[in-house]
Short mmCIF file of C-alpha atoms in Angstrom, two decimals:
data_model
loop_
_atom_site.label_atom_id
_atom_site.label_comp_id
_atom_site.label_asym_id
_atom_site.label_seq_id
_atom_site.Cartn_x
_atom_site.Cartn_y
_atom_site.Cartn_z
CA MET A 141 -139.47 -38.97 -264.44
CA VAL A 142 -137.48 -35.86 -263.56
CA LYS A 143 -135.20 -36.37 -260.66
CA ASN A 144 -134.12 -33.57 -258.38
CA ASN A 145 -131.40 -33.55 -255.61
CA PHE A 146 -133.02 -31.07 -252.89
CA GLU A 147 -130.00 -31.32 -250.66
CA LEU A 148 -127.87 -30.16 -253.38
CA MET A 149 -130.22 -27.51 -254.49
CA PHE A 150 -130.88 -26.07 -251.09
CA SER A 151 -127.04 -26.05 -250.41
CA GLY A 152 -126.54 -23.83 -253.48
CA LEU A 153 -128.86 -21.12 -252.36
CA GLU A 154 -127.27 -17.85 -251.41
CA GLU A 155 -128.34 -15.48 -248.56
CA GLU A 156 -129.86 -13.09 -250.98
CA ILE A 157 -132.60 -15.54 -251.91
CA PHE A 158 -134.24 -15.13 -248.45
CA ASN A 159 -137.93 -14.55 -248.94
CA ASN A 160 -137.64 -15.54 -252.62
CA GLN A 161 -138.05 -18.84 -254.41
CA LYS A 162 -136.66 -20.88 -257.40
CA LYS A 163 -138.79 -22.87 -259.62
CA VAL A 164 -138.23 -26.67 -259.88
CA THR A 165 -138.30 -28.49 -263.03
CA ASN A 166 -140.60 -31.24 -262.08
CA GLY A 167 -143.00 -32.20 -264.95
CA SER A 168 -146.03 -32.04 -262.68
CA ILE A 169 -149.15 -29.93 -263.42
CA ILE A 170 -148.80 -28.14 -260.08
CA LYS A 171 -145.75 -25.67 -260.14
CA VAL A 172 -143.17 -26.60 -257.65
CA TYR A 173 -140.77 -24.10 -255.84
CA TYR A 174 -138.07 -24.12 -253.17
CA GLY A 175 -136.20 -21.32 -251.25
CA ILE A 176 -135.62 -19.77 -247.92
CA THR A 177 -138.35 -17.81 -246.11
CA LYS A 178 -137.78 -14.27 -244.68
CA ASP A 179 -137.43 -15.72 -241.24
CA GLY A 180 -134.58 -18.20 -242.63
CA PHE A 181 -136.37 -21.50 -242.80
CA SER A 182 -136.01 -23.90 -245.90
CA ARG A 183 -139.38 -24.01 -247.79
CA LEU A 184 -140.83 -26.26 -250.38
CA SER A 185 -143.86 -24.81 -252.08
CA PHE A 186 -146.58 -25.85 -254.51
CA LEU A 187 -148.80 -23.41 -256.67
CA SER A 188 -151.95 -24.83 -257.99
CA THR A 189 -155.11 -23.43 -259.56
CA LEU A 190 -157.29 -25.53 -257.35
CA LYS A 191 -157.88 -24.85 -253.73
CA PRO A 192 -155.83 -27.49 -251.88
CA PRO A 193 -157.10 -29.73 -249.05
CA LYS A 194 -156.28 -28.32 -245.63
CA ILE A 195 -153.03 -29.64 -244.12
CA ASP A 196 -152.05 -29.18 -240.42
CA SER A 197 -148.67 -28.08 -239.38
CA THR A 198 -146.48 -30.13 -237.02
CA LYS A 199 -143.85 -28.97 -234.49
CA MET A 200 -141.02 -29.53 -237.25
CA LEU A 201 -142.94 -28.49 -240.33
CA ARG A 202 -144.95 -25.37 -240.66
CA VAL A 203 -147.61 -25.53 -243.34
CA VAL A 204 -148.72 -22.30 -245.00
CA GLN A 205 -151.64 -22.23 -247.30
CA GLY A 206 -153.45 -19.35 -248.97
CA GLU A 207 -154.69 -17.79 -252.23
CA GLU A 208 -152.71 -15.29 -254.11
CA GLY A 209 -154.82 -13.59 -256.51
CA GLU A 210 -157.63 -15.42 -258.19
CA GLY A 211 -157.21 -18.82 -258.94
CA ASN A 212 -153.64 -19.16 -257.55
CA TYR A 213 -153.18 -21.26 -254.29
CA TRP A 214 -150.05 -21.93 -252.39
CA THR A 215 -149.18 -24.88 -250.22
CA CYS A 216 -145.85 -24.24 -248.44
CA PHE A 217 -143.86 -26.59 -246.12
CA ASP A 218 -141.29 -24.77 -243.89
CA LEU A 219 -138.73 -26.73 -241.90
CA LEU A 220 -138.56 -25.21 -238.37
CA ASN A 221 -135.65 -27.10 -237.09
CA HIS A 222 -132.46 -27.08 -238.81
CA GLU A 223 -131.36 -30.38 -237.19
CA PHE A 224 -133.93 -32.30 -239.47
CA GLU A 225 -132.60 -31.01 -242.71
CA LYS A 226 -131.64 -34.32 -244.17
CA ILE A 227 -135.06 -35.78 -243.50
CA PHE A 228 -136.54 -32.56 -245.12
CA TYR A 229 -134.44 -33.10 -248.28
CA MET A 230 -135.75 -36.75 -248.49
CA PHE A 231 -139.21 -35.41 -247.92
CA CYS A 232 -138.81 -32.91 -250.73
CA ASP A 233 -137.39 -35.42 -253.11
CA ASP A 234 -140.18 -38.01 -252.30
CA ILE A 235 -143.24 -35.71 -252.33
CA THR A 236 -142.15 -34.02 -255.74
CA ASN A 237 -141.51 -37.44 -257.41
CA SER A 238 -144.90 -38.63 -256.02
CA ILE A 239 -146.82 -36.24 -258.09
CA GLN A 240 -145.10 -36.90 -261.44
CA GLY A 241 -147.16 -38.76 -264.02
CA LEU A 242 -150.50 -37.92 -262.38
CA ASP A 243 -153.20 -36.55 -264.79
CA SER A 244 -154.92 -33.94 -262.72
CA GLU A 245 -154.09 -31.30 -260.21
CA LEU A 246 -156.64 -32.81 -257.78
CA LYS A 247 -154.96 -36.22 -257.69
CA GLU A 248 -151.62 -34.29 -257.30
CA LEU A 249 -152.94 -32.25 -254.36
CA ASN A 250 -154.55 -35.31 -252.51
CA THR A 251 -151.19 -37.17 -253.08
CA ILE A 252 -149.16 -34.08 -251.47
CA LYS A 253 -151.46 -34.44 -248.41
CA ASP A 254 -151.19 -38.23 -248.27
CA ARG A 255 -147.55 -38.19 -248.62
CA PHE A 256 -147.08 -35.52 -246.11
CA SER A 257 -149.17 -37.68 -243.58
CA ILE A 258 -146.66 -40.48 -243.95
CA TRP A 259 -143.58 -38.24 -243.57
CA LYS A 260 -144.91 -36.85 -240.34
CA ILE A 261 -143.96 -40.31 -238.83
CA MET A 262 -140.26 -39.73 -239.77
CA PHE A 263 -140.22 -36.17 -238.18
CA LYS A 264 -141.78 -37.58 -234.93
CA LYS A 265 -139.98 -40.90 -234.38
CA VAL A 266 -136.35 -40.32 -235.36
CA SER A 267 -133.95 -42.18 -232.96
CA SER A 268 -130.26 -41.98 -232.22
CA SER A 269 -129.67 -45.34 -230.63
CA LEU A 270 -128.06 -47.20 -233.61
CA SER A 271 -124.78 -48.64 -232.60
CA SER A 272 -122.04 -49.18 -235.16
CA GLU A 273 -122.65 -52.87 -235.23
CA LYS A 274 -126.42 -52.30 -235.79
CA GLU A 275 -125.57 -49.79 -238.43
CA GLN A 276 -123.54 -52.18 -240.35
CA GLY A 277 -126.45 -54.72 -240.04
CA LEU A 278 -128.91 -52.27 -241.22
CA PHE A 279 -126.75 -51.27 -244.25
CA GLY A 280 -126.36 -55.01 -245.24
CA GLU A 281 -130.16 -55.78 -244.83
CA LEU A 282 -131.13 -52.66 -246.82
CA TYR A 283 -128.60 -53.49 -249.51
CA PHE A 284 -129.87 -57.08 -249.59
CA LEU A 285 -133.50 -55.92 -249.77
CA ASP A 286 -132.73 -53.47 -252.66
CA LYS A 287 -130.42 -55.65 -254.78
CA TYR A 288 -131.69 -59.14 -254.21
CA MET A 289 -135.04 -59.34 -252.68
CA ILE A 290 -136.84 -56.71 -254.69
CA PRO A 291 -135.53 -57.86 -258.09
CA LYS A 292 -136.36 -61.55 -257.20
CA TYR A 293 -139.63 -61.18 -255.35
CA GLY A 294 -141.01 -57.68 -256.22
CA LEU A 295 -141.25 -54.51 -254.10
CA ASP A 296 -144.32 -55.15 -252.11
CA ASP A 297 -143.71 -58.72 -251.01
CA SER A 298 -140.03 -58.02 -250.25
CA ILE A 299 -140.75 -55.04 -247.95
CA ASN A 300 -143.60 -56.99 -246.34
CA SER A 301 -141.15 -60.04 -245.77
CA TRP A 302 -138.49 -57.86 -244.13
CA ALA A 303 -138.85 -58.80 -240.40
CA GLY A 304 -135.34 -57.94 -239.00
CA PRO A 305 -136.32 -54.60 -237.54
CA LEU A 306 -139.21 -56.26 -235.77
CA GLY A 307 -137.04 -58.71 -233.79
CA TYR A 308 -138.20 -61.90 -235.67
CA ASN A 309 -135.98 -64.86 -235.82
CA LYS A 310 -135.43 -64.54 -239.53
CA ASP A 311 -134.46 -61.31 -241.52
CA PHE A 312 -136.77 -62.24 -244.49
CA SER A 313 -139.36 -65.05 -244.79
CA ILE A 314 -141.19 -65.30 -248.11
CA ASP A 315 -142.90 -68.03 -250.04
CA ASN A 316 -141.58 -71.22 -248.56
CA THR A 317 -138.14 -70.07 -247.60
CA TRP A 318 -136.35 -67.59 -245.49
CA TYR A 319 -133.09 -65.59 -245.53
CA GLU A 320 -130.79 -64.69 -242.51
CA VAL A 321 -128.55 -61.68 -243.49
CA LYS A 322 -125.09 -61.42 -241.90
CA THR A 323 -122.93 -58.40 -242.66
CA THR A 324 -119.17 -58.85 -241.97
CA SER A 325 -115.89 -57.49 -242.80
CA VAL A 326 -114.16 -58.37 -245.96
CA ASN A 327 -111.26 -59.89 -243.98
CA SER A 328 -113.41 -61.79 -241.52
CA THR A 329 -112.96 -65.63 -241.62
CA CYS A 330 -116.07 -66.48 -239.47
CA VAL A 331 -119.60 -65.21 -239.29
CA LYS A 332 -121.34 -64.75 -236.01
CA ILE A 333 -124.72 -66.51 -235.24
CA SER A 334 -126.32 -64.40 -232.31
CA SER A 335 -128.81 -66.96 -231.28
CA LEU A 336 -130.05 -70.60 -231.78
CA SER A 337 -133.12 -69.44 -233.51
CA GLN A 338 -131.47 -67.57 -236.43
CA LEU A 339 -130.59 -70.74 -238.38
CA SER A 340 -132.98 -73.10 -236.77
CA SER A 341 -135.96 -74.09 -238.80
CA ASP A 342 -137.77 -77.34 -240.22
CA ILE A 343 -138.17 -75.36 -243.46
CA PRO A 344 -134.91 -74.94 -245.54
CA GLY A 345 -133.67 -71.46 -245.77
CA ASN A 346 -130.56 -69.36 -246.56
CA LEU A 347 -127.73 -67.70 -244.95
CA SER A 348 -126.70 -64.64 -246.77
CA ILE A 349 -123.17 -63.29 -246.05
CA ILE A 350 -122.44 -59.85 -247.05
CA ARG A 351 -118.74 -58.79 -247.05
CA ILE A 352 -118.14 -55.14 -246.72
CA GLU A 353 -115.13 -52.81 -246.48
CA LYS A 354 -115.31 -49.51 -244.44
CA MET A 355 -114.41 -46.63 -246.83
CA SER A 356 -113.54 -43.03 -246.18
CA GLU A 357 -116.10 -40.26 -246.27
CA GLU A 358 -115.03 -39.29 -249.77
CA PHE A 359 -116.05 -42.61 -251.24
CA ASP A 360 -119.33 -42.54 -253.28
CA ASN A 361 -120.43 -45.18 -255.62
CA GLY A 362 -124.14 -44.24 -255.11
CA PHE A 363 -124.98 -47.20 -252.84
CA CYS A 364 -122.46 -46.90 -250.11
CA SER A 365 -124.43 -45.53 -247.20
CA ILE A 366 -127.57 -46.14 -245.36
CA SER A 367 -129.10 -42.99 -246.43
CA HIS A 368 -128.16 -43.83 -250.10
CA ILE A 369 -129.89 -47.26 -250.14
CA PHE A 370 -132.86 -45.97 -247.94
CA ASP A 371 -133.49 -43.15 -250.49
CA ASP A 372 -133.30 -45.53 -253.45
CA ILE A 373 -135.86 -47.86 -252.10
CA LEU A 374 -138.06 -45.06 -250.97
CA LYS A 375 -138.22 -43.62 -254.57
CA GLN A 376 -139.37 -47.00 -255.82
CA ILE A 377 -142.50 -47.02 -253.65
CA LYS A 378 -145.55 -45.39 -254.84
CA ASP A 379 -148.23 -46.89 -252.55
CA GLY A 380 -148.65 -44.69 -249.40
CA GLU A 381 -149.40 -47.61 -247.04
CA LEU A 382 -146.30 -49.56 -248.24
CA GLN A 383 -144.10 -46.39 -247.81
CA GLU A 384 -145.29 -45.89 -244.33
CA LYS A 385 -144.65 -49.59 -243.56
CA PHE A 386 -141.03 -49.33 -244.80
CA ILE A 387 -140.37 -46.04 -242.94
CA ASN A 388 -141.61 -47.58 -239.83
CA LYS A 389 -139.35 -50.65 -240.21
CA VAL A 390 -136.25 -48.55 -240.71
CA LEU A 391 -137.14 -46.37 -237.64
CA GLU A 392 -137.66 -49.38 -235.57
CA TYR A 393 -134.20 -50.56 -236.54
CA GLY A 394 -133.02 -47.22 -234.99
CA PHE A 395 -132.15 -45.29 -238.15
CA ASN A 396 -131.85 -41.41 -237.80
CA PRO A 397 -130.93 -39.56 -241.00
CA GLU A 398 -129.65 -36.61 -238.88
CA THR A 399 -126.64 -38.56 -237.54
CA ASP A 400 -123.49 -39.54 -239.32
CA PHE A 401 -125.09 -42.47 -241.32
CA GLN A 402 -124.43 -40.56 -244.61
CA LYS A 403 -120.82 -40.17 -243.77
CA ASN A 404 -120.04 -43.68 -242.85
CA LYS A 405 -119.36 -45.36 -246.32
CA PHE A 406 -119.06 -49.01 -247.14
CA ASN A 407 -118.08 -50.94 -250.07
CA ILE A 408 -119.71 -54.29 -250.85
CA SER A 409 -117.09 -56.87 -251.74
CA ASN A 410 -119.51 -59.80 -252.43
CA ILE A 411 -122.70 -61.49 -251.29
CA SER A 412 -122.81 -65.30 -250.89
CA ILE A 413 -125.94 -67.14 -250.29
CA TYR A 414 -125.73 -70.54 -248.63
CA LYS A 415 -128.61 -73.21 -248.49
CA VAL A 416 -129.39 -73.98 -244.87
CA GLU A 417 -130.90 -77.48 -244.63
CA GLU A 418 -130.17 -80.74 -243.18
CA GLY A 419 -126.37 -81.23 -242.91
CA PHE A 420 -125.56 -77.52 -242.69
CA PRO A 421 -123.22 -76.77 -239.66
CA ARG A 422 -125.39 -75.13 -237.04
CA LEU A 423 -126.72 -75.40 -233.57
CA THR A 424 -130.44 -75.90 -232.91
CA GLU A 425 -132.56 -76.14 -229.69
CA LYS A 426 -132.47 -79.87 -229.94
CA ASP A 427 -128.63 -79.74 -229.62
CA ILE A 428 -128.82 -78.11 -226.11
CA LYS A 429 -129.40 -80.81 -223.56
CA PHE A 430 -129.69 -78.49 -220.56
CA GLN A 431 -132.50 -76.11 -220.09
CA GLU A 432 -130.24 -74.05 -217.72
CA ILE A 433 -128.12 -72.89 -220.78
CA ASP A 434 -129.29 -69.68 -222.34
CA ASN A 435 -128.10 -66.91 -224.63
CA ILE A 436 -126.06 -69.07 -226.99
CA THR A 437 -123.86 -67.52 -229.72
CA TYR A 438 -121.55 -69.22 -232.07
CA GLU A 439 -119.39 -68.64 -235.20
CA ILE A 440 -119.29 -70.47 -238.45
CA ILE A 441 -116.03 -70.56 -240.37
CA ILE A 442 -116.97 -69.30 -243.79
CA LYS A 443 -114.50 -71.37 -245.79
CA THR A 444 -115.94 -74.55 -244.48
CA ILE A 445 -119.40 -74.05 -245.95
CA GLU A 446 -118.54 -73.61 -249.51
CA LYS A 447 -120.19 -76.78 -250.58
CA PHE A 448 -123.47 -75.24 -249.38
CA LYS A 449 -123.13 -72.08 -251.56
CA VAL A 450 -126.02 -71.71 -254.02
CA GLU A 451 -125.39 -67.93 -255.31
CA GLU A 452 -123.00 -65.37 -255.36
CA LEU A 453 -123.46 -61.75 -256.34
#
């Protein structure tokens, strides 16, 4: 598969390319171009020999379709709001990757339309409510999903099992077990449990502690920001329904690619997984004798649960 970095490609365009386009090396049957329109908007274009299905514009993306000469049809996507550039670059990466390896123009054209329908969700539902604590939590859950769950359980089951953004008690529940993910500083001696239900279950599960270190904006190991990991997982998904589900979950968490989430960098020190079963130090509902007590949080001293460790990454 040919991989292109549209953020880098668009940033390299000079002003004199206004109302002109550059061809993308993509390996697809349909020809792909990118450039700047005469009115200054970033554009991704597809040139086909078949008439494309009609695609309607949105407030953020203008869709221009038409025939140029006999048997040459354009489908162009123009970004109308510069504040959504990072989402647009992800859109360009994904939609061009999605048509590689298909064996007909018709399949490529239908894939472009289907993929665009999914991405309309991202352009409509972006949020800006993610606190620094939730940002760290989302980074940890995405990293755990990408580097542990997907290799162990597969792409579809792992994404379907991710319930953290939906407010469920456990971040991941799959097969006959569950995983609660806690992301903490590399120097932390304790991990905070935010509610009784997080480690409470009759079914044995796992507490996954991810230790991270905040890094400078210049740090880049390829998997050090939410945007990096989000993009890596997105590129693995070929099914439109699964991609829509994944995007919706990330948005439910409060992710907004247009904020500074690509600037904030983290380095993973290690991931430790502990078996939560009978004898593991935790508070459960049956430990609380008074119904008047609510909103219980507590901390576990990490060094005291070494005997429950089952994996370390």
